[in-house]
Amino acid sequence: MNIDTALYRRIEAAEQLEVLRFWNDIDEAGQRKLAAQLAAINWEEIPGLIRDYVLQRPKTEIPDDLAPAKYFPDRAVDAESADLYRRAVAAGENALRQGRVCCLTVAGGQGTRLGFDGPKGTYPIGPVSGRSLFAYFAGSILRAGQKYGRPISWYIMTSLLNCDATIEFFRRNDFFGLAPEQVFFFTQGTMPAIGYDGKLLLGARDSLALSPDGHGGTLLALRKSGALERMEQEKTDIISYFQVDNPLVKMCDPRFIGLHDLERSDMSAIMLAKTGPFEKLGNFCVSGGRLHIIEYSDLPEVLAQKRNADGSLAFVAGSPAIHMISRRFVSELTADGVLKLPWHRADKKIPTVDAQGNPVKPETPNGVKLESFIFDALPLAKRTMILEGDRKEVFAPTKNATGVDSAESCRQMLVDRDARRLEAAGVSVPRRGDGSVDAKIEISPALVLDDEDAKAYVKTHRVTRIEPGTEICLD
Ligand code: UTP
C-alpha cells in the first residue's frame, strides 16, 4: 500500500522521512499500524519541539518574584481555624453523601524504576496478603461509598501500552467488589520519542517508539474520552486525583474535600513539609499571584536553602501529587479540545531498532521523551488551596524496587499506619525497643477506611492484642 500523499508531505516538511525507512519491507498490517501512528502526530509542531527540547536542553525560566506558597496547616492553630476545619469536615461529608465526589487515578505511566512487568497498579503491595495497588484503592472507594451512602465513581487513566492489561486485571478480580459500571477506564495520549540526533525513534520496523504524554495529559484525555461528560451527567463536580503508586492516599478525606469546596477552589493540593532543602518533591511557590510547582531540580539552591527566622525552611511545602480538582475547571481548560501545557524533557533508554531493523536495547540514554505535568495546570487556576498532610498517613510512594520510595518502604508504612489504627482502637500492638512494630499487620481497606471503622472492627471481631512476630491480615 502507498502512504497517503498529504501525510507524506507533512512528514517530509518536518524532515522525518526516516520513519518510513522500512515501509517497503513490512506487511500491510504493519503499514496500516505505522500509518495510523503517523497520522496521529502533529507534524507541524515536531521541528520546534526538537529544536527547543532535544537539540538543546530546555531552560526553565525561574521567575524572580518566587515566594513560598501559603497553606492550611494540618492542625488547627486557633479557635477560628478549628471552626473552619469542623465546617470543612461537614462540607466534605455532605459532598460525599450528595455524590458530588469522584476519584481519578492516573495509571498510564510505565513504572520503569519499579522494574515490574505489567501495569503498576497490578503490583502486589499488600504487606501480608500481597493485594495489589488497585485493590487498595478499590477497597477504600468501596468502603467510602458504603459509609456515605453513595457509590463513588472511579476514573482510571491508562495508556495505550497498558490499557488492555489493566482492564483484564479488573475483570479477573471481579472489579474488587465494585460495580463494573462504577469504574471508567480511559486512555491518555502518546508522544513519539526522539533520538539525540533529532530524528523520531522507531520502536520496531512497523512502529514508532511511543510513550504516554505525561500525567498532564489527563486533563485533555478526560474531555476526549467522554469522562467529563459522564461526570456532568452523574453530577459529580469534585475530582479526587491521585497517583497509582501511593496506596496510603486518603482519596475521600472529608476535610480536604470540604476545604476545597468552601474555598471555591479550582485546583487544590496536599502539601508535605519537606524533610530537607533538597528533598525530591516539587515545591509549592507563588509568582505573579499564581500558584506554581517548581521541580526540585529547578529550584535555585539559595531558595531551597533559605530559612525563616525560626530556622525552618522558607520553601518547605513539597508536593506528593494529591489534588482535588473542580470539574468546571477541567471543562473550561479543555473547552476548545486543546490544552497547551509546557513539555518537560526526560532522557531515557529507549528501545529501538538498528539500521537493519533489528531490536536494540540501549545501555545508556539514547533519546528524549516529552511529558506534560498535571501541576502545570495550577498557574492557570484562579483559585487554589493547599492543605498540609501528615506524611505518615498519606504518602507512601512506590517508585523503586528497593531503598528510598520503594515497595519495601511503602509496605512498612502500610504496616505502621494499620498498627497505629489498631492502637487508637485500643488494641495492644507489639513494638520493639526502637518503637518499630514487631509484627506484619494488614487491615483490609474494604473494611476499614478510618479510625472510626477500625474501632468498630476490633469491637465486632474482639481483637485485643497482636502477638509479637506474627503476620496477620484482618480481612
Ligand atoms: P511517575 O512520574 O512516577 O512515572 O508517575 P512512572 O511512569 O509511573 O514511573 P517511572 O518514572 O517510569 O519509573 C507518577 C504517576 O503519574 C502516572 C503514573 O502512572 C503514576 O501514577 N503517569 C505518569 C501517567 O498516568 N501517565 C504518564 O504519562 C506518566
Coordinates of C-alpha atoms and ligand atoms in Angstrom, one line a residue:
M1 CA 0.0 0.0 0.0
N2 CA 1.1 3.6 -0.5
I3 CA 1.3 6.1 2.2
D4 CA -1.2 9.0 2.0
T5 CA 0.4 11.8 -0.1
A6 CA -0.7 14.6 2.2
L7 CA 0.7 12.8 5.2
Y8 CA 3.9 12.0 3.4
R9 CA 4.4 15.8 2.6
R10 CA 3.8 16.7 6.3
I11 CA 6.4 14.2 7.4
E12 CA 8.8 15.4 4.7
A13 CA 8.3 19.1 5.8
A14 CA 9.2 18.0 9.3
E15 CA 12.4 16.4 8.0
Q16 CA 11.4 13.0 9.4
L17 CA 11.1 10.7 6.4
E18 CA 13.5 8.2 8.1
V19 CA 10.4 6.9 10.0
L20 CA 9.4 5.3 6.6
R21 CA 12.7 3.6 6.0
F22 CA 11.3 0.0 6.4
W23 CA 8.0 0.9 4.7
N24 CA 8.6 -1.4 1.7
D25 CA 9.8 -4.3 3.9
I26 CA 6.8 -4.5 6.2
D27 CA 3.5 -6.3 5.6
E28 CA 0.2 -4.4 5.0
A29 CA -0.9 -4.8 8.6
G30 CA 2.3 -3.2 9.7
Q31 CA 1.9 -0.4 7.2
R32 CA -1.6 0.3 8.4
K33 CA -0.4 0.4 12.0
L34 CA 2.5 2.7 11.3
A35 CA 0.3 4.9 9.1
A36 CA -2.2 5.3 11.9
Q37 CA 0.6 6.3 14.3
L38 CA 2.0 8.8 11.9
A39 CA -1.4 10.3 11.1
A40 CA -2.0 11.0 14.9
I41 CA 1.2 13.2 15.1
N42 CA 1.0 16.9 15.0
W43 CA 3.9 17.2 12.5
E44 CA 3.8 20.9 12.4
E45 CA 5.0 21.2 16.0
I46 CA 7.7 18.5 15.7
P47 CA 10.6 20.6 14.3
G48 CA 10.0 23.3 17.1
L49 CA 9.9 20.6 19.8
I50 CA 13.1 19.0 18.5
R51 CA 14.9 22.4 18.4
D52 CA 13.7 23.5 21.9
Y53 CA 13.8 20.3 23.8
V54 CA 16.1 17.8 22.1
L55 CA 18.9 19.5 20.3
Q56 CA 19.3 21.8 23.3
R57 CA 18.4 21.4 27.0
P58 CA 15.3 23.5 27.6
K59 CA 15.9 26.3 30.1
T60 CA 13.3 26.6 32.8
E61 CA 12.6 30.2 33.4
I62 CA 12.5 30.8 37.1
P63 CA 10.6 34.0 37.9
D64 CA 12.5 36.4 40.2
D65 CA 9.4 37.0 42.4
L66 CA 9.2 33.4 43.7
A67 CA 7.7 33.3 47.2
P68 CA 6.7 30.3 49.4
A69 CA 3.0 29.4 49.0
K70 CA 0.7 29.7 51.9
Y71 CA -1.1 26.6 53.2
F72 CA -3.6 25.5 55.8
P73 CA -1.6 23.7 58.5
D74 CA -2.6 20.1 59.3
R75 CA -3.5 21.0 62.9
A76 CA -5.8 24.0 63.7
V77 CA -3.7 26.8 65.2
D78 CA -6.6 28.7 66.9
A79 CA -10.3 28.7 67.6
E80 CA -11.0 30.2 64.2
S81 CA -9.1 27.6 62.2
A82 CA -10.6 24.8 64.4
D83 CA -14.0 26.1 63.5
L84 CA -13.1 26.2 59.8
Y85 CA -11.8 22.6 59.9
R86 CA -15.0 21.5 61.6
R87 CA -17.1 23.2 58.9
A88 CA -14.8 21.7 56.2
V89 CA -15.3 18.1 57.5
A90 CA -19.0 18.7 57.5
A91 CA -18.9 20.1 54.0
G92 CA -16.8 17.3 52.7
E93 CA -19.1 14.6 54.2
N94 CA -22.0 16.4 52.7
A95 CA -20.4 16.4 49.3
L96 CA -19.7 12.7 49.6
R97 CA -23.3 12.0 50.7
Q98 CA -24.6 14.0 47.8
G99 CA -22.5 12.0 45.3
R100 CA -20.6 15.1 44.2
V101 CA -17.1 13.5 44.5
C102 CA -15.5 11.0 42.1
C103 CA -12.0 9.5 42.1
L104 CA -9.4 9.7 39.4
T105 CA -6.3 7.6 39.4
V106 CA -3.5 8.2 36.9
A107 CA -2.1 4.9 35.9
G108 CA -0.7 5.5 32.5
G109 CA 2.9 5.6 33.5
Q110 CA 5.5 3.0 32.5
G111 CA 6.8 2.4 36.0
T112 CA 10.3 1.8 34.7
R113 CA 12.0 2.4 38.0
L114 CA 10.0 -0.3 39.8
G115 CA 11.0 -2.7 37.0
F116 CA 7.8 -4.7 37.2
D117 CA 6.3 -6.4 34.2
G118 CA 2.7 -5.2 34.0
P119 CA 0.7 -2.2 34.8
K120 CA 2.0 -0.6 38.1
G121 CA -1.5 -0.8 39.6
T122 CA -1.4 -4.6 39.5
Y123 CA 1.8 -4.6 41.6
P124 CA 1.3 -6.8 44.8
I125 CA 1.9 -4.2 47.6
G126 CA -0.1 -5.7 50.5
P127 CA 2.4 -6.5 53.2
V128 CA 0.7 -9.7 54.2
S129 CA -1.9 -10.5 51.5
G130 CA 0.0 -9.2 48.5
R131 CA -3.1 -7.4 47.4
S132 CA -2.4 -5.1 44.5
L133 CA -2.3 -1.3 44.5
F134 CA -5.6 -1.2 42.5
A135 CA -7.1 -3.5 45.2
Y136 CA -6.1 -1.0 47.9
F137 CA -7.8 1.9 46.1
A138 CA -10.8 -0.2 45.2
G139 CA -11.3 -1.2 48.8
S140 CA -11.2 2.3 50.1
I141 CA -13.5 3.6 47.3
L142 CA -16.0 0.7 48.1
R143 CA -15.9 1.4 51.8
A144 CA -16.3 5.2 51.4
G145 CA -19.3 4.6 49.1
Q146 CA -20.9 2.5 51.8
K147 CA -20.1 4.9 54.6
Y148 CA -21.5 7.9 52.8
G149 CA -24.4 6.0 51.2
R150 CA -23.5 6.7 47.6
P151 CA -21.2 4.6 45.3
I152 CA -18.3 6.6 44.2
S153 CA -17.3 6.6 40.5
W154 CA -13.7 5.8 39.8
Y155 CA -12.0 7.1 36.7
I156 CA -8.7 5.3 35.8
M157 CA -6.4 6.7 33.2
T158 CA -4.3 4.2 31.4
S159 CA -2.1 4.5 28.3
L160 CA -2.3 2.6 25.0
L161 CA 0.5 0.5 26.3
N162 CA -1.2 -0.8 29.4
C163 CA -5.0 -0.3 29.0
D164 CA -5.9 -3.8 27.9
A165 CA -3.9 -5.4 30.7
T166 CA -5.4 -3.1 33.2
I167 CA -9.0 -3.8 32.2
E168 CA -8.3 -7.5 32.1
F169 CA -6.9 -7.4 35.7
F170 CA -10.1 -5.7 36.9
R171 CA -12.2 -8.3 35.2
R172 CA -10.2 -11.2 36.6
N173 CA -10.7 -9.7 40.1
D174 CA -14.4 -9.0 39.7
F175 CA -13.7 -5.3 40.0
F176 CA -12.7 -5.9 43.6
G177 CA -16.4 -5.8 44.7
L178 CA -17.2 -2.6 42.9
A179 CA -19.9 -2.5 40.3
P180 CA -18.2 -2.6 36.9
E181 CA -20.2 0.5 35.7
Q182 CA -18.7 2.4 38.7
V183 CA -15.3 2.1 37.0
F184 CA -14.5 4.1 33.9
F185 CA -11.2 3.4 32.1
F186 CA -9.9 6.0 29.7
T187 CA -6.7 6.3 27.7
Q188 CA -4.2 9.2 27.6
G189 CA -2.4 10.4 24.5
T190 CA 1.1 9.4 23.4
M191 CA 4.2 11.2 22.2
P192 CA 6.9 9.9 19.9
A193 CA 10.3 9.5 21.5
I194 CA 13.1 11.4 19.8
G195 CA 16.7 10.4 19.4
Y196 CA 19.6 12.7 20.3
D197 CA 20.2 13.3 16.5
G198 CA 16.8 14.9 16.3
K199 CA 15.1 12.0 14.5
L200 CA 12.0 10.2 15.7
L201 CA 12.9 6.8 17.0
L202 CA 11.3 3.6 15.7
G203 CA 10.3 1.0 18.4
A204 CA 10.1 -1.6 15.7
R205 CA 10.2 -1.6 11.9
D206 CA 6.5 -1.0 11.8
S207 CA 6.1 1.2 14.8
L208 CA 7.3 4.5 16.3
A209 CA 8.7 4.4 19.8
L210 CA 5.7 5.9 21.5
S211 CA 5.3 6.7 25.2
P212 CA 2.5 8.2 27.3
D213 CA 2.4 12.0 27.2
G214 CA 2.7 12.5 31.0
H215 CA 0.1 13.0 33.7
G216 CA -0.6 16.4 32.3
G217 CA -2.3 14.5 29.5
T218 CA -5.0 13.6 32.0
L219 CA -7.0 16.8 31.6
L220 CA -7.4 16.6 27.8
A221 CA -7.9 12.9 28.0
L222 CA -10.8 13.5 30.4
R223 CA -12.5 15.5 27.8
K224 CA -11.7 13.4 24.7
S225 CA -12.8 10.2 26.4
G226 CA -16.2 11.5 27.4
A227 CA -15.3 11.2 31.1
L228 CA -16.1 14.9 31.7
E229 CA -19.5 14.5 30.1
R230 CA -20.1 11.4 32.3
M231 CA -19.2 13.3 35.4
E232 CA -21.6 16.0 34.4
Q233 CA -24.4 13.5 33.9
E234 CA -23.6 12.0 37.3
K235 CA -23.5 15.5 38.8
T236 CA -20.0 14.9 40.3
D237 CA -18.2 18.2 40.4
I238 CA -15.1 17.4 42.6
I239 CA -12.4 15.1 41.2
S240 CA -10.2 13.5 43.8
Y241 CA -6.9 13.0 41.9
F242 CA -4.1 10.6 43.0
Q243 CA -1.3 8.5 41.6
V244 CA -1.4 4.8 41.2
D245 CA 1.7 4.3 43.3
N246 CA 0.5 5.7 46.6
P247 CA -1.7 3.2 48.5
L248 CA -1.7 5.4 51.6
V249 CA -3.6 8.2 49.9
K250 CA -6.8 9.3 51.6
M251 CA -8.8 9.9 48.4
C252 CA -12.1 10.5 50.3
D253 CA -10.8 12.8 53.1
P254 CA -13.8 14.9 54.1
R255 CA -11.7 17.8 55.4
F256 CA -9.7 18.1 52.2
I257 CA -12.8 17.8 50.0
G258 CA -14.6 20.3 52.2
L259 CA -11.9 22.9 52.3
H260 CA -11.6 22.7 48.5
D261 CA -15.3 23.3 48.3
L262 CA -15.6 26.1 50.9
E263 CA -12.6 27.9 49.3
R264 CA -14.3 27.5 45.9
S265 CA -11.0 26.3 44.7
D266 CA -10.3 25.3 41.0
M267 CA -7.5 23.1 41.9
S268 CA -6.3 22.2 45.4
A269 CA -3.3 20.3 46.7
I270 CA -1.9 18.4 49.7
M271 CA 1.5 19.6 50.8
L272 CA 4.0 17.8 52.9
A273 CA 6.7 19.6 55.0
K274 CA 9.9 18.7 53.2
T275 CA 12.5 16.7 55.2
G276 CA 15.3 18.8 53.9
P277 CA 16.1 21.6 51.4
F278 CA 16.8 19.2 48.5
E279 CA 14.1 16.5 49.1
K280 CA 12.9 15.3 45.7
L281 CA 9.5 16.8 45.8
G282 CA 8.1 19.7 43.7
N283 CA 8.0 23.0 45.6
F284 CA 4.8 25.0 46.0
C285 CA 5.7 28.6 45.1
V286 CA 3.8 31.8 44.2
S287 CA 4.7 34.1 41.4
G288 CA 2.7 36.9 39.9
G289 CA -0.2 36.0 42.2
R290 CA -0.4 32.4 40.8
L291 CA 0.5 29.1 42.3
H292 CA 3.3 27.1 40.7
I293 CA 5.1 23.9 41.4
I294 CA 8.8 24.3 40.8
E295 CA 10.5 20.9 40.4
Y296 CA 13.2 20.2 42.9
S297 CA 15.9 20.2 40.2
D298 CA 14.8 23.7 39.1
L299 CA 14.5 25.5 42.4
P300 CA 17.6 27.7 42.8
E301 CA 19.9 26.4 45.6
V302 CA 19.7 29.7 47.5
L303 CA 15.9 29.5 47.6
A304 CA 16.0 25.8 48.5
Q305 CA 18.2 26.6 51.5
K306 CA 16.5 29.8 52.5
R307 CA 15.4 29.7 56.2
N308 CA 12.9 31.6 58.2
A309 CA 13.9 33.4 61.4
D310 CA 13.0 30.3 63.5
G311 CA 15.3 28.2 61.3
S312 CA 12.6 26.4 59.4
L313 CA 12.8 26.0 55.6
A314 CA 11.2 29.0 53.8
F315 CA 10.2 26.8 50.8
V316 CA 9.0 24.0 53.0
A317 CA 6.0 22.9 51.0
G318 CA 6.6 19.8 48.9
S319 CA 4.0 18.1 46.6
P320 CA 3.0 14.5 46.9
A321 CA 0.8 14.9 43.8
I322 CA -2.6 14.6 45.6
H323 CA -5.2 17.0 44.3
M324 CA -8.9 18.0 44.4
I325 CA -9.8 19.4 41.0
S326 CA -13.1 21.0 40.2
R327 CA -14.8 19.5 37.1
R328 CA -15.7 23.0 35.9
F329 CA -12.0 24.0 35.9
V330 CA -11.1 21.0 33.6
S331 CA -14.1 21.7 31.5
E332 CA -13.0 25.4 31.0
L333 CA -9.4 24.5 30.4
T334 CA -10.2 22.0 27.6
A335 CA -13.2 23.7 26.1
D336 CA -11.6 24.1 22.7
G337 CA -10.4 20.5 22.6
V338 CA -6.8 21.6 23.1
L339 CA -4.7 22.3 26.2
K340 CA -1.2 23.5 25.8
L341 CA 0.8 22.7 28.9
P342 CA 4.6 23.1 28.8
W343 CA 6.6 20.0 27.9
H344 CA 9.3 18.5 30.2
R345 CA 12.3 16.6 28.8
A346 CA 13.3 13.2 30.2
D347 CA 16.4 11.5 29.0
K348 CA 15.7 7.8 28.7
K349 CA 17.0 4.4 27.4
I350 CA 14.5 3.9 24.6
P351 CA 14.3 0.5 23.0
T352 CA 14.6 1.0 19.2
V353 CA 15.9 -0.7 16.1
D354 CA 19.3 -0.5 14.2
A355 CA 19.8 0.3 10.6
Q356 CA 18.8 -3.3 9.6
G357 CA 15.7 -3.1 11.7
N358 CA 17.0 -5.4 14.5
P359 CA 15.9 -4.6 18.1
V360 CA 18.3 -2.6 20.2
K361 CA 18.1 -2.2 24.0
P362 CA 20.4 0.7 24.8
E363 CA 22.5 0.6 28.0
T364 CA 22.6 4.4 28.3
P365 CA 20.0 7.1 27.4
N366 CA 19.7 7.4 23.7
G367 CA 16.9 9.9 23.4
V368 CA 14.2 12.1 24.9
K369 CA 10.7 11.5 26.0
L370 CA 8.5 14.6 26.3
E371 CA 5.8 14.7 29.0
S372 CA 3.5 17.3 30.4
F373 CA 2.7 17.5 34.1
I374 CA -0.6 18.0 35.8
F375 CA 0.7 20.6 38.2
D376 CA 1.4 22.9 35.3
A377 CA -2.4 23.5 35.4
L378 CA -2.0 25.2 38.8
P379 CA -0.9 28.6 37.4
L380 CA -4.0 28.5 35.2
A381 CA -6.3 28.3 38.2
K382 CA -7.8 31.5 39.5
R383 CA -8.5 29.9 42.9
T384 CA -6.3 27.3 44.6
M385 CA -6.0 25.9 48.1
I386 CA -3.2 24.0 49.8
L387 CA -3.7 21.8 52.9
E388 CA -0.8 20.3 54.9
G389 CA -0.9 16.5 55.1
D390 CA 0.6 14.2 57.7
R391 CA 3.2 12.3 55.6
K392 CA 3.0 9.0 57.5
E393 CA -0.8 9.0 57.0
V394 CA -1.0 10.0 53.3
F395 CA 2.1 9.4 51.3
A396 CA 3.9 6.1 50.6
P397 CA 5.2 6.3 47.0
T398 CA 6.2 3.0 45.3
K399 CA 8.7 4.2 42.8
N400 CA 11.7 1.8 43.2
A401 CA 12.1 -1.9 43.9
T402 CA 14.2 -1.3 47.0
G403 CA 15.6 1.6 49.1
V404 CA 14.0 5.0 49.2
D405 CA 10.4 5.3 48.0
S406 CA 10.3 1.6 47.3
A407 CA 7.8 -1.2 47.5
E408 CA 9.7 -2.2 50.7
S409 CA 9.4 1.3 52.4
C410 CA 5.8 1.5 51.2
R411 CA 4.8 -1.8 52.8
Q412 CA 6.4 -0.8 56.1
M413 CA 4.4 2.5 56.0
L414 CA 1.2 0.5 55.4
V415 CA 2.0 -1.8 58.4
D416 CA 2.8 1.2 60.6
R417 CA -0.4 3.0 59.6
D418 CA -2.5 -0.1 60.4
A419 CA -0.7 -0.6 63.7
R420 CA -1.5 3.0 64.7
R421 CA -5.1 2.4 63.7
L422 CA -5.3 -0.7 65.9
E423 CA -3.7 1.1 68.8
A424 CA -6.0 4.0 68.5
A425 CA -8.8 1.5 68.7
G426 CA -7.4 0.1 72.0
V427 CA -5.5 -3.0 70.6
S428 CA -2.1 -3.8 72.1
V429 CA 0.4 -3.9 69.3
P430 CA 3.9 -5.3 69.9
R431 CA 6.7 -2.8 69.5
R432 CA 10.5 -3.3 69.6
G433 CA 12.8 -1.2 71.8
D434 CA 13.2 1.4 69.0
G435 CA 9.4 1.8 68.7
S436 CA 9.1 -0.2 65.4
V437 CA 6.2 -2.6 65.0
D438 CA 7.2 -6.2 65.9
A439 CA 4.6 -7.8 63.6
K440 CA 3.4 -7.7 60.0
I441 CA -0.1 -6.2 60.1
E442 CA -2.5 -5.5 57.3
I443 CA -6.1 -4.4 57.5
S444 CA -8.4 -4.8 54.5
P445 CA -9.1 -1.3 53.1
A446 CA -12.6 -2.5 52.2
L447 CA -13.4 -2.9 55.9
V448 CA -11.5 -0.1 57.5
L449 CA -11.4 3.4 55.9
D450 CA -10.5 5.4 59.0
D451 CA -10.1 5.2 62.8
E452 CA -13.8 5.0 63.4
D453 CA -14.0 1.9 61.2
A454 CA -11.0 0.4 63.0
K455 CA -12.8 0.8 66.4
A456 CA -15.9 -0.8 65.0
Y457 CA -13.9 -3.7 63.5
V458 CA -11.9 -4.5 66.7
K459 CA -15.1 -4.4 68.7
T460 CA -17.0 -6.8 66.5
H461 CA -14.1 -9.1 65.9
R462 CA -12.9 -8.9 69.5
V463 CA -9.3 -8.1 68.6
T464 CA -7.5 -7.1 71.8
R465 CA -3.8 -7.8 71.1
I466 CA -1.4 -8.8 68.3
E467 CA 1.3 -11.3 69.3
P468 CA 5.0 -10.3 68.7
G469 CA 6.4 -11.6 65.4
T470 CA 3.0 -12.6 63.9
E471 CA 1.8 -12.0 60.3
I472 CA -1.8 -11.0 60.4
C473 CA -4.3 -9.9 57.8
L474 CA -7.5 -8.5 59.2
D475 CA -10.0 -9.3 56.4
Ligands
UTP1 P1 5.9 8.8 37.6 O1 6.5 10.1 37.2 O2 6.4 8.2 38.8 O3 6.3 7.8 36.3 O4 4.4 8.8 37.5 P2 6.1 6.3 36.1 O5 5.9 6.1 34.7 O6 5.0 5.7 37.0 O7 7.4 5.6 36.7 P3 8.9 5.7 36.1 O8 9.3 7.2 36.1 O9 8.8 5.2 34.7 O10 9.7 4.9 37.0 C1 3.6 9.4 38.5 C2 2.2 9.0 38.3 O11 1.7 9.5 37.1 C3 1.2 8.5 36.2 C4 1.9 7.2 36.7 O12 1.1 6.1 36.4 C5 1.9 7.5 38.2 O13 0.7 7.2 38.8 N1 1.5 8.8 34.9 C6 2.8 9.1 34.5 C7 0.6 8.7 33.9 O14 -0.6 8.3 34.2 N2 0.9 9.0 32.6 C8 2.1 9.3 32.2 O15 2.3 9.6 31.0 C9 3.1 9.4 33.2

